[in-house]
Amino acid sequence: MTMHYPLLVSNILNRARTAFADKEIITRTEDGTHRYTYKDMGARVNRLANALSALGVKKGDRVGTFGWNTYRHLEAYFASPIMGAVNHTINIRLFPDDLVYIINHAEDKVVLVDPDLVPILEPLAPQMESVEHFIIMSDDPEPATTLPGALCYETLLAQASDEFTQPEMDEYDPAGLCYTSATTGRPKGVTYTHRALYLHSMAECMADTSAFSERDTTMAMVPMFHANCWGFPYSSTMVGANQVMPGVRPDPQAICELFEEHKVTLTAGVPTIWVGVLDYLDRSGKTYDFSSLRAVISGGSAVPVSVIRAYKEKLGVDLVHAYGMTEATPIVTYNRVKTHLEGLPEDEKYELAGSQGLVVAGLEMRLVDENGEDLPWDGEQRGELLFRGPWVAREYYNDERTAETYIDGWYHSGDIASVNPDGYIQIGDRVKDMVKSGGEWISSVDLETAIIAHPDVLEAAVIAIPHPTWVERPLACVVPREDARDSLDRAQVMDFIRDKFARWWLPDDVVFIDEIPKTSVGKFDKKVLRDRYQDYVVGG
Amino acid sequence: MTMHYPLLVSNILNRARTAFADKEIITRTEDGTHRYTYKDMGARVNRLANALSALGVKKGDRVGTFGWNTYRHLEAYFASPIMGAVNHTINIRLFPDDLVYIINHAEDKVVLVDPDLVPILEPLAPQMESVEHFIIMSDDPEPATTLPGALCYETLLAQASDEFTQPEMDEYDPAGLCYTSATTGRPKGVTYTHRALYLHSMAECMADTSAFSERDTTMAMVPMFHANCWGFPYSSTMVGANQVMPGVRPDPQAICELFEEHKVTLTAGVPTIWVGVLDYLDRSGKTYDFSSLRAVISGGSAVPVSVIRAYKEKLGVDLVHAYGMTEATPIVTYNRVKTHLEGLPEDEKYELAGSQGLVVAGLEMRLVDENGEDLPWDGEQRGELLFRGPWVAREYYNDERTAETYIDGWYHSGDIASVNPDGYIQIGDRVKDMVKSGGEWISSVDLETAIIAHPDVLEAAVIAIPHPTWVERPLACVVPREDARDSLDRAQVMDFIRDKFARWWLPDDVVFIDEIPKTSVGKFDKKVLRDRYQDYVVGG
């Protein structure tokens, strides 16, 4: 029989600190660059683990982080798990009441905070009942703050030993925690086991997934408070890749400079980032050497094919579509062209690249209709995607809403998609964003895509409004371009899309608004719009 | 928390049959080529599982295989595990009494046999107490054989359903079994869990290991009866690679033709195979297009640097050194050049390529002295290699010798090596092949390497013989080249190596023999030589 050898986060770090001791972690700081090696990092992770122990953090306790992508944040990613505590990454862009909610719900005992984010927490601290210490991630031995029990990160590390003996652990012990926004109500917490984080890293290092390698210099643009930073900290460390940390508020110029200076090979972020980089390059007229980049991973929401094309044609870079969610650690798909599709005409290849790609090895997928019956993978029929596998959560942390999402052992993603015979997923709407009119589904995304093609439209969101006969009907919320604010009207919008849809798909009305409300991670917040227009009367 | 989702062999196949349904398995047959797809294979694996169930095979039962690398053998690799049975691959080159021993020890209930190997088993069958059925892997509905209860593979499959429902299984359930030769006594069995086979496959698919990809066409030259065929069947299937099966007794010409015809990208085998291919090319003067080959993996024993160089310089192919053992599923190391070593002079790079490389992600290594104390990784000090990890065995199957090898949770490899500061392993001797003279170790491999450099020497093995004062002393067993049989003498050999070693390292004597005895997998069988010369008296 095989050894009962647990899959632990500590093993990931131990490999890097021994076999790749001299590879580097490079952080963009306020006044330059901070560099150190995995060997240095390993010693500091031990110091942090000892310091947290000394503060009374015990196995199973949650340790919050509230910070940017830096080497200190990376240390927290390892220190909490190796001591049996839980690394709870907190979204720095949450609204104040959600912040208070999740820190209380997680019962964080200690919270690590970046200095420039301290002012966000200060007014809220009195409401955070469980937090015994705030640790300011800076060199300042006496940080000026009203946060109660505030301590200096570097002072704590300097006082601690760099030897740490890991307690006995099971691979099903919790190692990480991250909250995800919910359609209704407060954010929901997802706990990650050591096993999930380990297997997720192996999957990302596979040649047909993102293929992390010792040869890489990786730089996650996705924030470290977002779904394990899409696995970058753990996967990069597992293989001993160099890691670049973009630090505080990296703007497109900083991103381009970091790519070039450190010869970054692999990066990842939401489409907004990549559109921002393109836009910056256009506006500034500057050019950079991106020849080291082997892949720019885009996820979080669908990336337009035009952006994929622009990256390839203007920058010579492969922008790769991936798909996942907080509940799946997060990676679910990665877009690679199968060998037999390599001969496709260029346009079709770009279309394919615009899909979410193939489910990665390790996970199982189903496509089901409203009754939970399996649908064929024919590229036509749309259903909800269900997933299961060794790095998919089975519940929300202490949350009754678990029952809505985890049914019969499958995670119900809420994403509506078709799957083609090759297994490529094409996601349309979220289930909650579909308009259910007279028992039939209308895709809000399809309508939005059509409306946004109008030259005078900047943004558009289609939502469901209640209707006495049809239960729901679509309402288009449109943001005109600056110079069309006074001219664009309902008839122009409706005329523009009339030929493209069946008549019953067309929105009952068009409302003009100044901007589409966004969630803390930059996605359309249709919940706000639905609340705003819940009593809307067409023509009223 | 994360789902309790077991890592099972069935998941490997299910991915290929759905996402890569049309990728191919291509087998060299007696009269040509057999081709089918993963979709076909999936249906036939189900048929085989149903057929075995109908024959009374139950969860935990062992199903033996005695065959070449073919699609039917591949089916057995999956059918037994998916029904909860154990795929016991039997070495077709074992001596008859070892064959009887392991089949009885494993208590195989059914044995699948290739038609041309039936004559090996026929005379032994009466001694095989547990075997209820021999299944002949051919189309012949009434195979002519004296094997009791013989059945036709294709008839059984034709009668079975292609739908199979997998029973509930745990990832620690046994899925595979393979026996390895022992220094003393009968072969020892190693059981593989589903978990071990699954994680081993993920590890092999990682970019910095063998990087199995859907883009690959793989062909294992290592036999399927040898340590899970080094993972090729499972890793190739996990990613949906095309697989070429070289069939019955592939010779160097067949190998070269298969590489070229099927555009093989990744292959693996023992050095003897690769030396044989080189030799065939030299002798025949033929040339083949090997441009598709991205790596030729060599393992099982050390490959000379000269062979690595010849592959690169003559064929343009990377011959990659890997290291492992039956007890480790088998992969332990894979040789990749770290980025910071890419600038080394060519000779040093070849030397590095001749080492066993780096421990793959997932496993842990120690280098220890005779007292079990850790030695530094300085590239100088030699000790025994210990390993542990999620695909390393923790025992031999029903075997008291477990206690000699598995100590304090570590597998004691018996391999003596140094490890350089970069983590590259350089293996010298097996512990059992070291000569312990007056409390000091003498490396038999170092002496052999020196002796074999003599132009009149074909092969050389150095063994320990008992000595009243020094406990052990080295004896050189030398096979002269054909044309030097009458001329080469003791003094020439001793003079040739005298300057290269400390005086006490020099062999006490040289004996000339016709050939070095080999084990069934082609390694030097020093056990036979030690037995032969146990009473040897120097100068006697």
PDB file of C-alpha atoms in Angstrom, chain A residues 1-7 11 14-15 18-23 171-174 190-193 195-196 198-203 205-208 211-216 238-239 242 329 336-340 342 358-364 377 387-397 406 409-411 421-423, chain B residues 1-7 11 14-15 18-23 171-174 190-193 195-196 198-203 205-208 211-216 238-239 242 329 336-340 342 358-364 377 387-397 406 409-411 421-423:
ATOM      1  CA  MET A   1       0.000   0.000   0.000  1.00  0.00           C
ATOM      2  CA  THR A   2       0.926   3.607  -0.432  1.00  0.00           C
ATOM      3  CA  MET A   3       2.029   5.870   2.388  1.00  0.00           C
ATOM      4  CA  HIS A   4      -0.593   7.959   4.139  1.00  0.00           C
ATOM      5  CA  TYR A   5       1.275  11.125   3.297  1.00  0.00           C
ATOM      6  CA  PRO A   6      -0.850  14.267   3.626  1.00  0.00           C
ATOM      7  CA  LEU A   7      -0.910  16.905   0.893  1.00  0.00           C
ATOM      8  CA  ASN A  11       5.326  20.799   1.290  1.00  0.00           C
ATOM      9  CA  ASN A  14       9.675  23.262   1.586  1.00  0.00           C
ATOM     10  CA  ARG A  15      10.419  22.276  -1.986  1.00  0.00           C
ATOM     11  CA  THR A  18      15.508  23.612  -0.638  1.00  0.00           C
ATOM     12  CA  ALA A  19      15.578  22.876  -4.377  1.00  0.00           C
ATOM     13  CA  PHE A  20      15.073  26.483  -5.536  1.00  0.00           C
ATOM     14  CA  ALA A  21      16.576  28.360  -2.606  1.00  0.00           C
ATOM     15  CA  ASP A  22      18.046  31.155  -4.745  1.00  0.00           C
ATOM     16  CA  LYS A  23      15.053  31.919  -6.957  1.00  0.00           C
ATOM     17  CA  GLU A 171      -4.871  17.274   4.452  1.00  0.00           C
ATOM     18  CA  TYR A 172      -8.552  17.974   5.095  1.00  0.00           C
ATOM     19  CA  ASP A 173      -7.643  20.588   7.696  1.00  0.00           C
ATOM     20  CA  PRO A 174      -8.651  24.111   6.646  1.00  0.00           C
ATOM     21  CA  VAL A 190     -15.449  29.407   1.245  1.00  0.00           C
ATOM     22  CA  THR A 191     -12.915  27.395   3.230  1.00  0.00           C
ATOM     23  CA  TYR A 192     -10.005  25.741   1.419  1.00  0.00           C
ATOM     24  CA  THR A 193      -8.395  22.599   2.759  1.00  0.00           C
ATOM     25  CA  ARG A 195      -5.618  19.134   0.054  1.00  0.00           C
ATOM     26  CA  ALA A 196      -7.585  21.485  -2.198  1.00  0.00           C
ATOM     27  CA  TYR A 198      -2.191  21.351  -3.055  1.00  0.00           C
ATOM     28  CA  LEU A 199      -4.113  19.569  -5.806  1.00  0.00           C
ATOM     29  CA  HIS A 200      -5.137  22.893  -7.344  1.00  0.00           C
ATOM     30  CA  SER A 201      -1.452  23.813  -7.559  1.00  0.00           C
ATOM     31  CA  MET A 202      -0.538  20.512  -9.198  1.00  0.00           C
ATOM     32  CA  ALA A 203      -3.363  21.015 -11.698  1.00  0.00           C
ATOM     33  CA  CYS A 205       1.378  23.212 -13.092  1.00  0.00           C
ATOM     34  CA  MET A 206       0.222  20.613 -15.607  1.00  0.00           C
ATOM     35  CA  ALA A 207       1.449  21.197 -19.140  1.00  0.00           C
ATOM     36  CA  ASP A 208      -2.078  21.591 -20.530  1.00  0.00           C
ATOM     37  CA  ALA A 211       2.018  25.017 -16.925  1.00  0.00           C
ATOM     38  CA  PHE A 212       3.824  26.846 -14.127  1.00  0.00           C
ATOM     39  CA  SER A 213       7.539  26.087 -14.432  1.00  0.00           C
ATOM     40  CA  GLU A 214      10.829  26.879 -12.793  1.00  0.00           C
ATOM     41  CA  ARG A 215      11.537  28.739 -16.046  1.00  0.00           C
ATOM     42  CA  ASP A 216       8.719  31.194 -15.358  1.00  0.00           C
ATOM     43  CA  MET A 238       5.620  24.677  -5.954  1.00  0.00           C
ATOM     44  CA  VAL A 239       7.872  24.820  -9.022  1.00  0.00           C
ATOM     45  CA  ASN A 242      10.482  33.721  -9.763  1.00  0.00           C
ATOM     46  CA  THR A 329     -10.110  27.483  -5.469  1.00  0.00           C
ATOM     47  CA  ARG A 336      -6.052  25.596 -25.103  1.00  0.00           C
ATOM     48  CA  VAL A 337      -6.440  24.810 -28.768  1.00  0.00           C
ATOM     49  CA  LYS A 338      -6.696  21.064 -29.249  1.00  0.00           C
ATOM     50  CA  THR A 339      -4.349  19.749 -31.902  1.00  0.00           C
ATOM     51  CA  HIS A 340      -7.115  18.827 -34.327  1.00  0.00           C
ATOM     52  CA  GLU A 342      -5.150  24.053 -35.078  1.00  0.00           C
ATOM     53  CA  LEU A 358     -11.839  22.998 -21.405  1.00  0.00           C
ATOM     54  CA  VAL A 359     -12.370  21.747 -17.900  1.00  0.00           C
ATOM     55  CA  VAL A 360      -8.954  21.036 -16.423  1.00  0.00           C
ATOM     56  CA  ALA A 361      -7.895  17.520 -15.494  1.00  0.00           C
ATOM     57  CA  GLY A 362      -9.249  16.613 -12.095  1.00  0.00           C
ATOM     58  CA  LEU A 363     -12.701  18.185 -12.239  1.00  0.00           C
ATOM     59  CA  GLU A 364     -15.981  16.788 -13.524  1.00  0.00           C
ATOM     60  CA  TRP A 377     -22.710  18.808 -25.537  1.00  0.00           C
ATOM     61  CA  PHE A 387     -18.969  20.867 -11.140  1.00  0.00           C
ATOM     62  CA  ARG A 388     -17.375  18.558  -8.655  1.00  0.00           C
ATOM     63  CA  GLY A 389     -13.851  17.558  -7.855  1.00  0.00           C
ATOM     64  CA  PRO A 390     -11.121  17.514  -5.248  1.00  0.00           C
ATOM     65  CA  TRP A 391     -10.714  21.298  -5.096  1.00  0.00           C
ATOM     66  CA  VAL A 392     -14.389  22.280  -5.267  1.00  0.00           C
ATOM     67  CA  ALA A 393     -15.978  23.411  -1.998  1.00  0.00           C
ATOM     68  CA  ARG A 394     -18.825  21.381  -0.551  1.00  0.00           C
ATOM     69  CA  GLU A 395     -20.368  24.142   1.546  1.00  0.00           C
ATOM     70  CA  TYR A 396     -20.276  27.777   2.533  1.00  0.00           C
ATOM     71  CA  TYR A 397     -18.676  28.458   5.872  1.00  0.00           C
ATOM     72  CA  TYR A 406     -24.547  22.315  -3.194  1.00  0.00           C
ATOM     73  CA  GLY A 409     -22.706  16.342  -4.307  1.00  0.00           C
ATOM     74  CA  TRP A 410     -22.492  18.843  -7.164  1.00  0.00           C
ATOM     75  CA  TYR A 411     -21.670  22.532  -7.050  1.00  0.00           C
ATOM     76  CA  PRO A 421     -18.695  18.433 -28.752  1.00  0.00           C
ATOM     77  CA  ASP A 422     -15.013  19.115 -28.046  1.00  0.00           C
ATOM     78  CA  GLY A 423     -15.857  20.132 -24.492  1.00  0.00           C
TER      79      GLY A 423
ATOM     80  CA  MET B   1     -14.705  22.886   3.267  1.00  0.00           C
ATOM     81  CA  THR B   2     -13.690  21.010   0.175  1.00  0.00           C
ATOM     82  CA  MET B   3     -15.584  18.038  -1.217  1.00  0.00           C
ATOM     83  CA  HIS B   4     -14.479  14.578  -0.170  1.00  0.00           C
ATOM     84  CA  TYR B   5     -13.920  13.592  -3.772  1.00  0.00           C
ATOM     85  CA  PRO B   6     -11.736  10.505  -4.177  1.00  0.00           C
ATOM     86  CA  LEU B   7      -8.842  10.439  -6.636  1.00  0.00           C
ATOM     87  CA  ASN B  11     -11.578   9.694 -13.427  1.00  0.00           C
ATOM     88  CA  ASN B  14     -13.604   9.344 -17.998  1.00  0.00           C
ATOM     89  CA  ARG B  15     -11.881  12.557 -18.956  1.00  0.00           C
ATOM     90  CA  THR B  18     -15.483  12.557 -23.021  1.00  0.00           C
ATOM     91  CA  ALA B  19     -13.140  15.482 -23.712  1.00  0.00           C
ATOM     92  CA  PHE B  20     -10.743  13.576 -26.015  1.00  0.00           C
ATOM     93  CA  ALA B  21     -13.083  10.931 -27.416  1.00  0.00           C
ATOM     94  CA  ASP B  22     -11.502  10.923 -30.868  1.00  0.00           C
ATOM     95  CA  LYS B  23      -7.835  10.772 -29.894  1.00  0.00           C
ATOM     96  CA  GLU B 171      -8.806   6.522  -3.012  1.00  0.00           C
ATOM     97  CA  TYR B 172      -6.766   4.340  -0.664  1.00  0.00           C
ATOM     98  CA  ASP B 173      -8.236   1.188  -2.209  1.00  0.00           C
ATOM     99  CA  PRO B 174      -5.640  -0.898  -4.071  1.00  0.00           C
ATOM    100  CA  VAL B 190       4.195  -3.411  -4.250  1.00  0.00           C
ATOM    101  CA  THR B 191       0.536  -2.433  -4.147  1.00  0.00           C
ATOM    102  CA  TYR B 192      -0.547   0.871  -5.703  1.00  0.00           C
ATOM    103  CA  THR B 193      -3.572   2.739  -4.435  1.00  0.00           C
ATOM    104  CA  ARG B 195      -4.582   7.806  -4.987  1.00  0.00           C
ATOM    105  CA  ALA B 196      -0.962   6.948  -5.765  1.00  0.00           C
ATOM    106  CA  TYR B 198      -3.707   9.462  -9.754  1.00  0.00           C
ATOM    107  CA  LEU B 199      -1.200  11.776  -8.066  1.00  0.00           C
ATOM    108  CA  HIS B 200       1.686  10.143  -9.929  1.00  0.00           C
ATOM    109  CA  SER B 201      -0.105  10.926 -13.193  1.00  0.00           C
ATOM    110  CA  MET B 202      -0.671  14.556 -12.210  1.00  0.00           C
ATOM    111  CA  ALA B 203       3.013  14.813 -11.282  1.00  0.00           C
ATOM    112  CA  CYS B 205       1.857  15.874 -16.465  1.00  0.00           C
ATOM    113  CA  MET B 206       3.435  18.857 -14.725  1.00  0.00           C
ATOM    114  CA  ALA B 207       5.380  21.150 -17.020  1.00  0.00           C
ATOM    115  CA  ASP B 208       8.669  20.545 -15.192  1.00  0.00           C
ATOM    116  CA  ALA B 211       4.812  17.324 -19.204  1.00  0.00           C
ATOM    117  CA  PHE B 212       2.356  14.911 -20.822  1.00  0.00           C
ATOM    118  CA  SER B 213       0.038  16.929 -23.060  1.00  0.00           C
ATOM    119  CA  GLU B 214      -2.856  16.464 -25.419  1.00  0.00           C
ATOM    120  CA  ARG B 215      -0.344  17.531 -28.070  1.00  0.00           C
ATOM    121  CA  ASP B 216       1.746  14.428 -27.441  1.00  0.00           C
ATOM    122  CA  MET B 238      -5.275  11.788 -18.283  1.00  0.00           C
ATOM    123  CA  VAL B 239      -4.449  14.440 -20.881  1.00  0.00           C
ATOM    124  CA  ASN B 242      -2.396   9.734 -28.647  1.00  0.00           C
ATOM    125  CA  THR B 329       5.005   4.059  -8.799  1.00  0.00           C
ATOM    126  CA  ARG B 336      15.755  19.324 -16.277  1.00  0.00           C
ATOM    127  CA  VAL B 337      18.297  22.084 -16.600  1.00  0.00           C
ATOM    128  CA  LYS B 338      17.508  24.866 -14.170  1.00  0.00           C
ATOM    129  CA  THR B 339      17.473  28.278 -15.773  1.00  0.00           C
ATOM    130  CA  HIS B 340      20.557  29.498 -13.943  1.00  0.00           C
ATOM    131  CA  GLU B 342      21.719  27.090 -18.922  1.00  0.00           C
ATOM    132  CA  LEU B 358      15.772  16.727  -9.430  1.00  0.00           C
ATOM    133  CA  VAL B 359      13.175  15.154  -7.202  1.00  0.00           C
ATOM    134  CA  VAL B 360       9.789  15.875  -8.747  1.00  0.00           C
ATOM    135  CA  ALA B 361       7.243  18.057  -6.960  1.00  0.00           C
ATOM    136  CA  GLY B 362       5.345  16.030  -4.398  1.00  0.00           C
ATOM    137  CA  LEU B 363       8.130  13.846  -3.014  1.00  0.00           C
ATOM    138  CA  GLU B 364      10.561  14.483  -0.173  1.00  0.00           C
ATOM    139  CA  TRP B 377      23.892  18.470  -0.259  1.00  0.00           C
ATOM    140  CA  PHE B 387      12.146   9.127   0.040  1.00  0.00           C
ATOM    141  CA  ARG B 388       8.588   9.674   1.118  1.00  0.00           C
ATOM    142  CA  GLY B 389       5.509  11.065  -0.500  1.00  0.00           C
ATOM    143  CA  PRO B 390       1.974  10.384  -1.639  1.00  0.00           C
ATOM    144  CA  TRP B 391       2.952   7.833  -4.297  1.00  0.00           C
ATOM    145  CA  VAL B 392       5.668   5.990  -2.366  1.00  0.00           C
ATOM    146  CA  ALA B 393       4.719   2.564  -0.984  1.00  0.00           C
ATOM    147  CA  ARG B 394       4.710   2.040   2.757  1.00  0.00           C
ATOM    148  CA  GLU B 395       5.159  -1.727   2.705  1.00  0.00           C
ATOM    149  CA  TYR B 396       5.678  -4.818   0.595  1.00  0.00           C
ATOM    150  CA  TYR B 397       2.570  -6.847   0.022  1.00  0.00           C
ATOM    151  CA  TYR B 406      10.434   1.111   5.421  1.00  0.00           C
ATOM    152  CA  GLY B 409       7.996   6.538   7.607  1.00  0.00           C
ATOM    153  CA  TRP B 410      10.773   6.735   5.020  1.00  0.00           C
ATOM    154  CA  TYR B 411      11.479   4.429   2.104  1.00  0.00           C
ATOM    155  CA  PRO B 421      23.579  22.172  -3.830  1.00  0.00           C
ATOM    156  CA  ASP B 422      21.057  22.528  -6.670  1.00  0.00           C
ATOM    157  CA  GLY B 423      19.413  19.263  -5.670  1.00  0.00           C
TER     158      GLY B 423
END
